């Protein structure tokens, strides 16, 4: 039977970071807890924090489940995570700059050329182009799991448009509103500086032709998108424009917004749409979401796109296996945060091992996300395993496999009271003139007992994440 690291209890004793929370939970009767939970749900609904799940019929907008029991890190734990996250963000950006330039890491035989240049996320349209400050991925969401007191692993990297930061901020806001005494009794690092840090980051990568304070906009696909709440939330917090493709046009090598006072130049675009929809003249010709001519303006230095088109080649699940090597190759350092051991089904020996051990492994699609397209072997039926076996045999290049990790648990409020549930963590690392991240992140929790899948699209919830101040 698997044993899991319980972040609150160790050897029957409450771990130091959670010491004050034990008294808090004991002093909260079930009736008060239920009332507070209802209050939290009402606040989320009133604010409009929903996420969308498509293809299941009915109203796609759902309230994301929120658990009131915070997850806590000590300052020392956070320092290690912060150093490792910043190191990884530097290496990933160095890789992107390299593979769209001289490709030294490929020439050195450290990363196979086929994984880069045959990757569907590799955009030839930006090959040879150096974006401002040489940065491709400006907002890096790194998913981290914990397996022991000092054991952290990176599960995956998100270099394109990682979502969820609005939940990190709103979780904190709601907890502070509901339990002000808890925040007076505990010295907790703030996260509300994120919007200012994001705006600083975006402004610091203004294009070469910008000769004034840059005008920044968030490019959204529109209100039907699952993360539209977050787009409008961040635009409001930063005091920047929220625009759709139809609001923009390209003229004279610049991007312009249509406003009631006439055209206004847009210098930095924080895009929240996929590469293929950005510019119908360069990518998908049927795209109604993008801006014709946007890529020409980008390549000529008239506008900066954050994160850059083509950044997705660095967060492919097959490329993921080479990130520790990137750290060594570009930075001359040993990785602070380890990868999860990974088998690539594109390799014959790896594939043979995976097919022989499907019932023990987690298998993922190379380009999958949101908890979809994966098999959790120990939690799957024989029929599900056999179905996946056929998929892998048919297209082995499309899959990687990893051991089933013993994800840590944190206390979670459930109907019966308090019970341990598995969690992960997504901190948001901002890369511009400098690398910044607020102390905390989005903790996602698998609310179903025994489940290891924390994605909200798969029934997971969220928690406030505390980093204790010294």
Coordinates of C-alpha atoms in Angstrom, one line a residue:
X1 CA 0.0 0.0 0.0
X2 CA 1.3 3.5 -1.0
X3 CA 2.2 5.9 1.8
X4 CA 1.9 9.6 1.1
X5 CA 3.6 12.5 2.7
X6 CA 1.1 14.4 4.8
X7 CA 2.0 18.1 4.8
X8 CA 0.3 18.7 8.2
X9 CA 1.2 15.7 10.2
X10 CA 4.6 13.9 10.4
X11 CA 5.2 10.9 12.8
X12 CA 1.9 11.7 14.5
X13 CA 2.9 15.3 15.3
X14 CA 1.6 18.5 13.7
X15 CA 4.4 20.0 11.4
X16 CA 5.5 23.5 12.5
X17 CA 4.0 25.4 9.5
X18 CA 0.5 24.1 10.4
X19 CA 0.7 24.5 14.2
X20 CA -1.7 27.4 14.4
X21 CA -4.2 25.9 11.9
X22 CA -4.8 22.9 14.2
X23 CA -6.4 25.2 16.9
X24 CA -8.3 27.0 14.2
X25 CA -9.9 23.8 12.9
X26 CA -10.7 22.5 16.4
X27 CA -12.4 25.8 17.2
X28 CA -14.6 25.7 14.1
X29 CA -17.8 23.6 14.7
X30 CA -19.3 21.8 11.7
X31 CA -22.2 24.3 11.4
X32 CA -19.8 27.3 11.1
X33 CA -17.7 25.5 8.6
X34 CA -20.7 24.7 6.4
X35 CA -21.8 28.4 6.7
X36 CA -18.4 29.6 5.7
X37 CA -18.2 27.2 2.8
X38 CA -21.6 28.5 1.5
X39 CA -20.3 32.1 2.0
X40 CA -17.2 31.3 -0.1
X41 CA -19.3 29.7 -2.9
X42 CA -21.6 32.7 -2.9
X43 CA -18.7 35.1 -3.2
X44 CA -17.2 33.1 -6.0
X45 CA -20.5 33.1 -7.8
X46 CA -21.1 36.8 -7.2
X47 CA -17.7 37.8 -8.5
X48 CA -18.2 35.5 -11.5
X49 CA -15.4 33.1 -11.0
X50 CA -16.4 30.2 -13.2
X51 CA -14.6 27.9 -15.6
X52 CA -16.0 26.3 -18.7
X53 CA -16.2 22.6 -19.5
X54 CA -17.3 22.0 -23.1
X55 CA -18.9 19.0 -24.8
X56 CA -20.8 17.6 -21.8
X57 CA -24.2 19.2 -22.5
X58 CA -26.0 21.7 -20.3
X59 CA -24.5 24.9 -18.9
X60 CA -20.8 24.7 -19.4
X61 CA -20.0 27.3 -16.8
X62 CA -19.2 25.8 -13.4
X63 CA -18.2 27.1 -10.1
X64 CA -14.7 25.9 -9.3
X65 CA -14.7 24.0 -6.0
X66 CA -12.9 26.0 -3.3
X67 CA -11.4 24.4 -0.2
X68 CA -11.0 26.7 2.8
X69 CA -8.2 24.8 4.4
X70 CA -5.0 26.6 3.3
X71 CA -1.8 24.9 2.2
X72 CA 1.3 26.2 4.0
X73 CA 5.0 26.5 3.1
X74 CA 7.8 27.7 5.3
X75 CA 10.1 30.4 4.1
X76 CA 12.9 27.9 3.7
X77 CA 10.7 25.6 1.6
X78 CA 9.7 28.5 -0.6
X79 CA 13.3 29.7 -1.1
X80 CA 14.2 26.4 -2.6
X81 CA 11.2 26.4 -4.8
X82 CA 11.8 30.0 -5.9
X83 CA 15.4 29.3 -6.8
X84 CA 14.5 26.2 -8.8
X85 CA 11.6 27.9 -10.6
X86 CA 13.7 30.9 -11.6
X87 CA 16.5 28.6 -12.8
X88 CA 14.1 26.5 -14.9
X89 CA 12.5 29.7 -16.4
X90 CA 16.0 30.9 -17.5
X91 CA 16.9 27.6 -19.0
X92 CA 13.6 27.3 -20.9
X93 CA 14.0 30.8 -22.4
X94 CA 17.6 30.1 -23.3
X95 CA 16.5 26.9 -25.1
X96 CA 13.8 28.8 -27.1
X97 CA 16.2 31.5 -28.1
X98 CA 18.7 28.9 -29.2
X99 CA 16.3 26.6 -31.2
X100 CA 15.0 29.6 -33.1
X101 CA 18.6 30.7 -33.7
X102 CA 21.8 28.7 -33.9
X103 CA 20.5 25.6 -32.3
X104 CA 23.6 24.9 -30.4
X105 CA 21.9 22.4 -28.1
X106 CA 20.8 20.3 -31.1
X107 CA 24.3 20.5 -32.8
X108 CA 25.8 19.3 -29.5
X109 CA 23.5 16.2 -29.6
X110 CA 21.8 17.1 -26.3
X111 CA 18.3 17.3 -27.8
X112 CA 17.2 15.4 -30.9
X113 CA 16.5 17.6 -33.9
X114 CA 13.3 15.7 -34.7
X115 CA 11.8 16.6 -31.3
X116 CA 12.3 20.3 -32.1
X117 CA 11.8 20.7 -35.8
X118 CA 9.0 18.2 -36.3
X119 CA 7.2 19.4 -33.2
X120 CA 3.8 20.9 -34.1
X121 CA 4.5 23.8 -31.6
X122 CA 7.6 24.9 -33.5
X123 CA 6.8 28.0 -35.5
X124 CA 9.0 28.5 -38.5
X125 CA 7.5 32.0 -38.9
X126 CA 9.8 33.2 -36.0
X127 CA 12.9 31.3 -36.9
X128 CA 15.9 33.7 -36.9
X129 CA 13.9 36.4 -35.0
X130 CA 15.1 37.6 -31.6
X131 CA 12.3 39.1 -29.5
X132 CA 12.9 42.0 -27.1
X133 CA 15.5 41.0 -24.4
X134 CA 15.7 37.6 -26.1
X135 CA 12.7 36.4 -24.1
X136 CA 10.1 34.0 -25.6
X137 CA 8.2 32.9 -22.6
X138 CA 7.2 35.8 -20.3
X139 CA 4.8 34.0 -18.0
X140 CA 6.0 30.5 -17.1
X141 CA 3.6 28.2 -15.1
X142 CA 5.6 25.3 -13.6
X143 CA 3.5 22.5 -12.1
X144 CA 5.2 21.0 -9.0
X145 CA 4.4 18.0 -6.9
X146 CA 5.7 17.1 -3.5
X147 CA 6.5 13.6 -2.3
X148 CA 8.4 14.2 1.0
X149 CA 9.6 16.8 3.5
X150 CA 12.4 17.9 1.1
X151 CA 11.3 16.2 -2.1
X152 CA 9.8 18.3 -4.9
X153 CA 9.4 17.3 -8.6
X154 CA 8.4 19.3 -11.7
X155 CA 5.5 17.6 -13.4
X156 CA 5.3 19.8 -16.4
X157 CA 6.2 23.3 -17.7
X158 CA 3.7 25.7 -19.2
X159 CA 5.4 28.3 -21.4
X160 CA 2.5 29.6 -23.5
X161 CA -0.5 31.0 -21.7
X162 CA -0.7 29.3 -18.3
X163 CA -4.1 30.0 -16.7
X164 CA -5.3 30.0 -13.1
X165 CA -3.6 33.0 -11.6
X166 CA -6.9 34.7 -11.0
X167 CA -7.8 31.8 -8.7
X168 CA -4.6 32.3 -6.8
X169 CA -5.5 36.0 -6.2
X170 CA -9.2 35.5 -5.5
X171 CA -8.6 32.5 -3.1
X172 CA -6.5 34.8 -1.0
X173 CA -9.0 37.7 -1.2
X174 CA -11.9 35.5 -0.1
X175 CA -9.9 33.8 2.7
X176 CA -8.9 37.3 4.1
X177 CA -12.5 38.4 3.9
X178 CA -13.9 35.3 5.7
X179 CA -11.1 34.7 8.3
X180 CA -9.4 38.1 9.1
X181 CA -8.4 36.8 12.5
X182 CA -6.4 34.0 10.9
X183 CA -4.3 36.5 9.0
X184 CA -3.7 38.7 12.1
X185 CA -2.4 35.6 13.9
X186 CA -0.2 34.3 11.1
X187 CA 2.5 36.3 9.2
X188 CA 1.7 35.4 5.6
X189 CA 3.6 36.7 2.5
X190 CA 1.2 38.7 0.3
X191 CA 0.4 37.7 -3.3
X192 CA -1.4 40.9 -4.3
X193 CA 1.7 42.3 -6.0
X194 CA 1.2 40.0 -8.9
X195 CA -0.7 42.4 -11.2
X196 CA 2.0 45.1 -10.7
X197 CA 4.8 42.6 -11.3
X198 CA 3.0 41.4 -14.5
X199 CA 2.6 44.9 -15.8
X200 CA 6.2 45.7 -15.1
X201 CA 7.2 42.5 -16.9
X202 CA 5.1 43.3 -20.0
X203 CA 6.3 46.9 -20.1
X204 CA 9.9 45.9 -19.8
X205 CA 9.7 44.0 -23.2
X206 CA 8.3 46.8 -25.2
X207 CA 9.3 46.6 -28.9
X208 CA 12.3 48.4 -30.4
X209 CA 10.1 51.0 -32.2
X210 CA 8.3 52.0 -28.9
X211 CA 9.7 55.5 -27.9
X212 CA 7.3 56.2 -25.0
X213 CA 5.5 54.5 -22.1
X214 CA 4.2 51.3 -23.8
X215 CA 0.5 50.7 -24.2
X216 CA -0.4 47.2 -23.1
X217 CA -3.4 45.1 -24.0
X218 CA -4.7 41.6 -23.3
X219 CA -5.8 39.8 -26.4
X220 CA -8.7 37.4 -25.6
X221 CA -10.8 35.1 -27.8
X222 CA -13.9 36.6 -26.2
X223 CA -16.4 35.8 -23.5
X224 CA -17.1 32.2 -24.7
X225 CA -13.5 31.2 -23.8
X226 CA -13.1 29.1 -20.6
X227 CA -10.6 31.6 -19.1
X228 CA -12.4 34.8 -20.1
X229 CA -13.0 35.8 -16.5
X230 CA -9.3 35.7 -15.9
X231 CA -8.5 37.8 -19.0
X232 CA -10.9 40.6 -17.9
X233 CA -9.8 40.2 -14.2
X234 CA -6.1 40.8 -15.1
X235 CA -6.9 43.6 -17.5
X236 CA -8.8 45.4 -14.8
X237 CA -6.2 44.8 -12.1
X238 CA -3.4 46.1 -14.4
X239 CA -5.4 48.9 -15.8
X240 CA -4.7 47.8 -19.4
X241 CA -6.9 47.3 -22.4
X242 CA -8.9 44.1 -23.0
X243 CA -9.2 43.5 -26.7
X244 CA -10.4 41.0 -29.2
X245 CA -9.0 40.5 -32.7
X246 CA -11.8 42.5 -34.3
X247 CA -10.7 45.6 -32.2
X248 CA -7.3 45.6 -33.7
X249 CA -5.7 46.3 -37.2
X250 CA -2.2 46.6 -38.6
X251 CA -1.1 49.6 -40.5
X252 CA 2.4 51.1 -41.2
X253 CA 4.1 48.3 -39.3
X254 CA 2.2 48.9 -36.1
X255 CA -0.8 47.4 -34.3
X256 CA -3.7 49.8 -33.7
X257 CA -6.8 49.6 -31.4
X258 CA -10.1 51.0 -32.6
X259 CA -11.3 53.4 -30.0
X260 CA -14.1 56.1 -29.8
X261 CA -11.4 58.7 -30.0
X262 CA -9.8 57.1 -33.1
X263 CA -6.9 54.6 -33.6
X264 CA -4.5 54.1 -30.7
X265 CA -1.2 52.3 -31.0
X266 CA -0.8 49.1 -29.0
X267 CA 2.8 48.2 -28.1
X268 CA 2.7 45.0 -26.0
X269 CA 0.1 42.2 -26.5
X270 CA -0.4 39.7 -23.7
X271 CA -2.1 37.2 -25.9
X272 CA -4.4 34.5 -24.5
X273 CA -5.2 32.8 -27.8
X274 CA -3.2 30.0 -29.4
X275 CA -0.5 30.5 -32.0
X276 CA -2.6 29.1 -34.9
X277 CA -5.3 31.8 -34.4
X278 CA -3.0 34.8 -34.0
X279 CA -2.8 35.9 -37.6
X280 CA -4.8 34.5 -40.5
X281 CA -2.2 35.7 -43.0
X282 CA 0.5 33.6 -41.3
X283 CA -1.2 30.7 -39.6
X284 CA -4.8 29.5 -39.9
X285 CA -6.5 31.4 -42.7
X286 CA -10.0 30.7 -41.2
X287 CA -9.1 32.3 -37.9
X288 CA -11.6 35.0 -36.8
X289 CA -9.8 35.6 -33.5
X290 CA -6.5 37.0 -34.6
X291 CA -5.3 40.1 -36.5
X292 CA -4.2 40.0 -40.2
X293 CA -0.6 41.2 -40.5
X294 CA 0.1 40.9 -36.8
X295 CA 3.2 38.6 -37.4
X296 CA 4.7 41.1 -39.8
X297 CA 4.4 43.9 -37.2
X298 CA 5.9 41.6 -34.6
X299 CA 8.9 40.6 -36.7
X300 CA 9.6 44.2 -37.7
X301 CA 9.7 45.4 -34.1
X302 CA 6.4 47.2 -34.1
X303 CA 4.8 45.2 -31.4
X304 CA 5.7 42.6 -28.8
X305 CA 3.6 39.4 -28.3
X306 CA 3.8 37.8 -24.9
X307 CA 4.4 34.9 -24.7
X308 CA 6.0 34.8 -28.1
X309 CA 4.6 32.6 -30.9
X310 CA 6.5 29.3 -30.9
X311 CA 7.1 29.3 -27.1
X312 CA 5.1 26.0 -26.9
X313 CA 8.0 24.0 -28.3
X314 CA 9.6 24.3 -24.8
X315 CA 6.7 22.8 -22.9
X316 CA 6.0 19.8 -25.0
X317 CA 6.0 16.7 -22.8
X318 CA 8.7 15.0 -24.8
X319 CA 11.0 18.1 -24.6
X320 CA 10.3 18.1 -20.9
X321 CA 12.6 15.2 -20.4
X322 CA 15.5 17.3 -21.6
X323 CA 15.0 20.4 -19.3
X324 CA 17.6 19.2 -16.7
X325 CA 20.1 19.0 -19.6
X326 CA 19.1 22.5 -20.7
X327 CA 20.0 23.8 -17.2
X328 CA 23.4 22.2 -17.4
X329 CA 24.0 23.2 -21.1
X330 CA 23.0 26.9 -20.9
X331 CA 23.5 27.8 -17.2
X332 CA 26.4 25.5 -16.2
X333 CA 24.4 24.5 -13.1
X334 CA 22.9 21.4 -11.6
X335 CA 19.0 21.4 -11.6
X336 CA 17.6 22.5 -8.2
X337 CA 14.2 20.9 -9.0
X338 CA 14.2 17.4 -10.5
X339 CA 12.0 16.0 -13.3
X340 CA 9.8 13.0 -12.8
X341 CA 11.5 10.0 -14.4
X342 CA 9.9 9.7 -17.9
X343 CA 9.7 7.0 -20.6
X344 CA 9.4 8.2 -24.2
X345 CA 7.2 5.8 -26.2
X346 CA 8.9 7.1 -29.3
X347 CA 11.9 5.0 -28.2
X348 CA 11.5 1.3 -28.8
X349 CA 12.9 0.1 -25.5
X350 CA 10.9 2.7 -23.5
X351 CA 7.7 1.7 -25.4
X352 CA 8.3 -2.0 -24.7
X353 CA 8.7 -1.3 -21.0
X354 CA 5.6 1.0 -20.9
X355 CA 3.4 -1.6 -22.6
X356 CA 4.5 -4.2 -20.2
X357 CA 3.8 -2.0 -17.1
X358 CA 0.7 0.0 -18.1
X359 CA -1.1 -1.0 -14.9
X360 CA 1.6 0.7 -12.8
X361 CA 2.3 3.9 -14.8
X362 CA 0.7 7.3 -15.7
X363 CA 0.6 7.7 -19.5
X364 CA 0.1 11.1 -21.1
X365 CA -0.3 12.5 -24.6
X366 CA 2.7 14.5 -25.6
X367 CA 0.5 17.5 -26.4
X368 CA -2.3 16.8 -23.9
X369 CA -3.5 19.2 -21.2
X370 CA -6.2 19.6 -18.6
X371 CA -6.1 16.0 -17.4
X372 CA -7.4 14.7 -20.7
X373 CA -5.8 12.1 -22.8
X374 CA -4.1 10.3 -19.9
X375 CA -4.2 7.0 -18.2
X376 CA -3.6 6.5 -14.5
X377 CA -2.7 2.8 -14.5
X378 CA -3.3 1.9 -10.9
X379 CA -6.7 3.6 -11.0
X380 CA -7.9 2.2 -14.3
X381 CA -9.9 -0.8 -15.4
X382 CA -8.5 -3.6 -17.5
X383 CA -10.7 -2.3 -20.4
X384 CA -9.3 1.2 -20.1
X385 CA -5.7 -0.2 -20.0
X386 CA -6.3 -2.3 -23.1
X387 CA -7.8 0.7 -25.0
X388 CA -4.8 2.8 -24.1
X389 CA -2.5 -0.1 -25.2
X390 CA -4.0 0.1 -28.7
X391 CA -3.5 3.9 -28.8
X392 CA 0.1 3.6 -27.9
X393 CA 0.8 0.8 -30.4
X394 CA -0.9 2.8 -33.1
X395 CA 1.0 6.1 -32.4
X396 CA 3.9 5.6 -29.9
X397 CA 5.4 9.0 -30.6
X398 CA 2.3 10.6 -29.1
X399 CA 2.8 9.3 -25.6
X400 CA 5.2 9.5 -22.6
X401 CA 4.9 7.6 -19.3
X402 CA 5.9 8.3 -15.8
X403 CA 5.8 6.3 -12.5
X404 CA 2.7 6.9 -10.3
X405 CA 4.1 9.4 -7.8
X406 CA 3.1 9.4 -4.2
X407 CA 1.7 13.0 -4.3
X408 CA 1.6 14.7 -0.9
X409 CA -1.7 15.4 0.8
X410 CA -3.0 18.3 2.7
X411 CA -6.0 18.6 5.0
X412 CA -9.2 19.3 3.1
X413 CA -12.7 20.0 4.3
X414 CA -15.0 17.2 3.2
X415 CA -18.6 16.3 4.2
X416 CA -17.3 14.0 7.0
X417 CA -15.0 16.7 8.4
X418 CA -11.3 17.0 7.5
X419 CA -9.5 14.4 5.4
X420 CA -6.2 14.3 3.4
X421 CA -6.4 14.9 -0.3
X422 CA -3.7 15.0 -3.0
X423 CA -2.4 18.4 -4.2
X424 CA 0.0 20.0 -6.7
X425 CA 1.2 23.6 -7.1
X426 CA 1.5 26.0 -10.0
X427 CA 3.6 29.1 -9.2
X428 CA 3.7 31.8 -11.9
X429 CA 7.1 33.0 -12.9
X430 CA 7.4 36.4 -14.7
X431 CA 10.3 36.8 -17.1
X432 CA 11.2 40.3 -18.3
X433 CA 13.9 42.8 -17.4
X434 CA 14.2 40.6 -14.3
X435 CA 12.6 37.3 -13.1
X436 CA 9.9 37.7 -10.5
X437 CA 7.4 35.5 -8.8
X438 CA 5.1 36.2 -5.9
X439 CA 5.4 34.0 -2.8
X440 CA 2.7 31.4 -3.4
X441 CA 0.8 30.0 -6.4
X442 CA -2.3 28.0 -7.3
X443 CA -2.7 24.8 -5.2
X444 CA -5.0 22.4 -7.0
X445 CA -6.6 19.6 -4.9
X446 CA -8.1 16.3 -6.0
X447 CA -11.3 16.4 -4.1
X448 CA -12.2 12.8 -4.8
X449 CA -10.8 10.4 -2.3
X450 CA -7.7 8.6 -3.6
X451 CA -7.7 10.5 -6.9
X452 CA -4.4 11.9 -8.2
X453 CA -6.0 14.1 -10.9
X454 CA -6.2 17.7 -9.6
X455 CA -7.3 19.4 -12.8
X456 CA -10.5 21.5 -12.4
X457 CA -11.8 20.0 -15.6
X458 CA -11.6 16.6 -13.9
X459 CA -13.4 17.6 -10.7
X460 CA -10.4 19.1 -8.8
X461 CA -10.7 22.2 -6.6
X462 CA -8.4 25.0 -5.4
X463 CA -6.9 26.2 -2.1
X464 CA -5.2 29.3 -0.9
X465 CA -1.4 28.9 -0.7
X466 CA 0.5 30.4 2.2
X467 CA 4.2 31.2 2.4
X468 CA 5.0 32.1 6.0
X469 CA 7.0 35.2 6.5
X470 CA 10.1 35.0 8.7

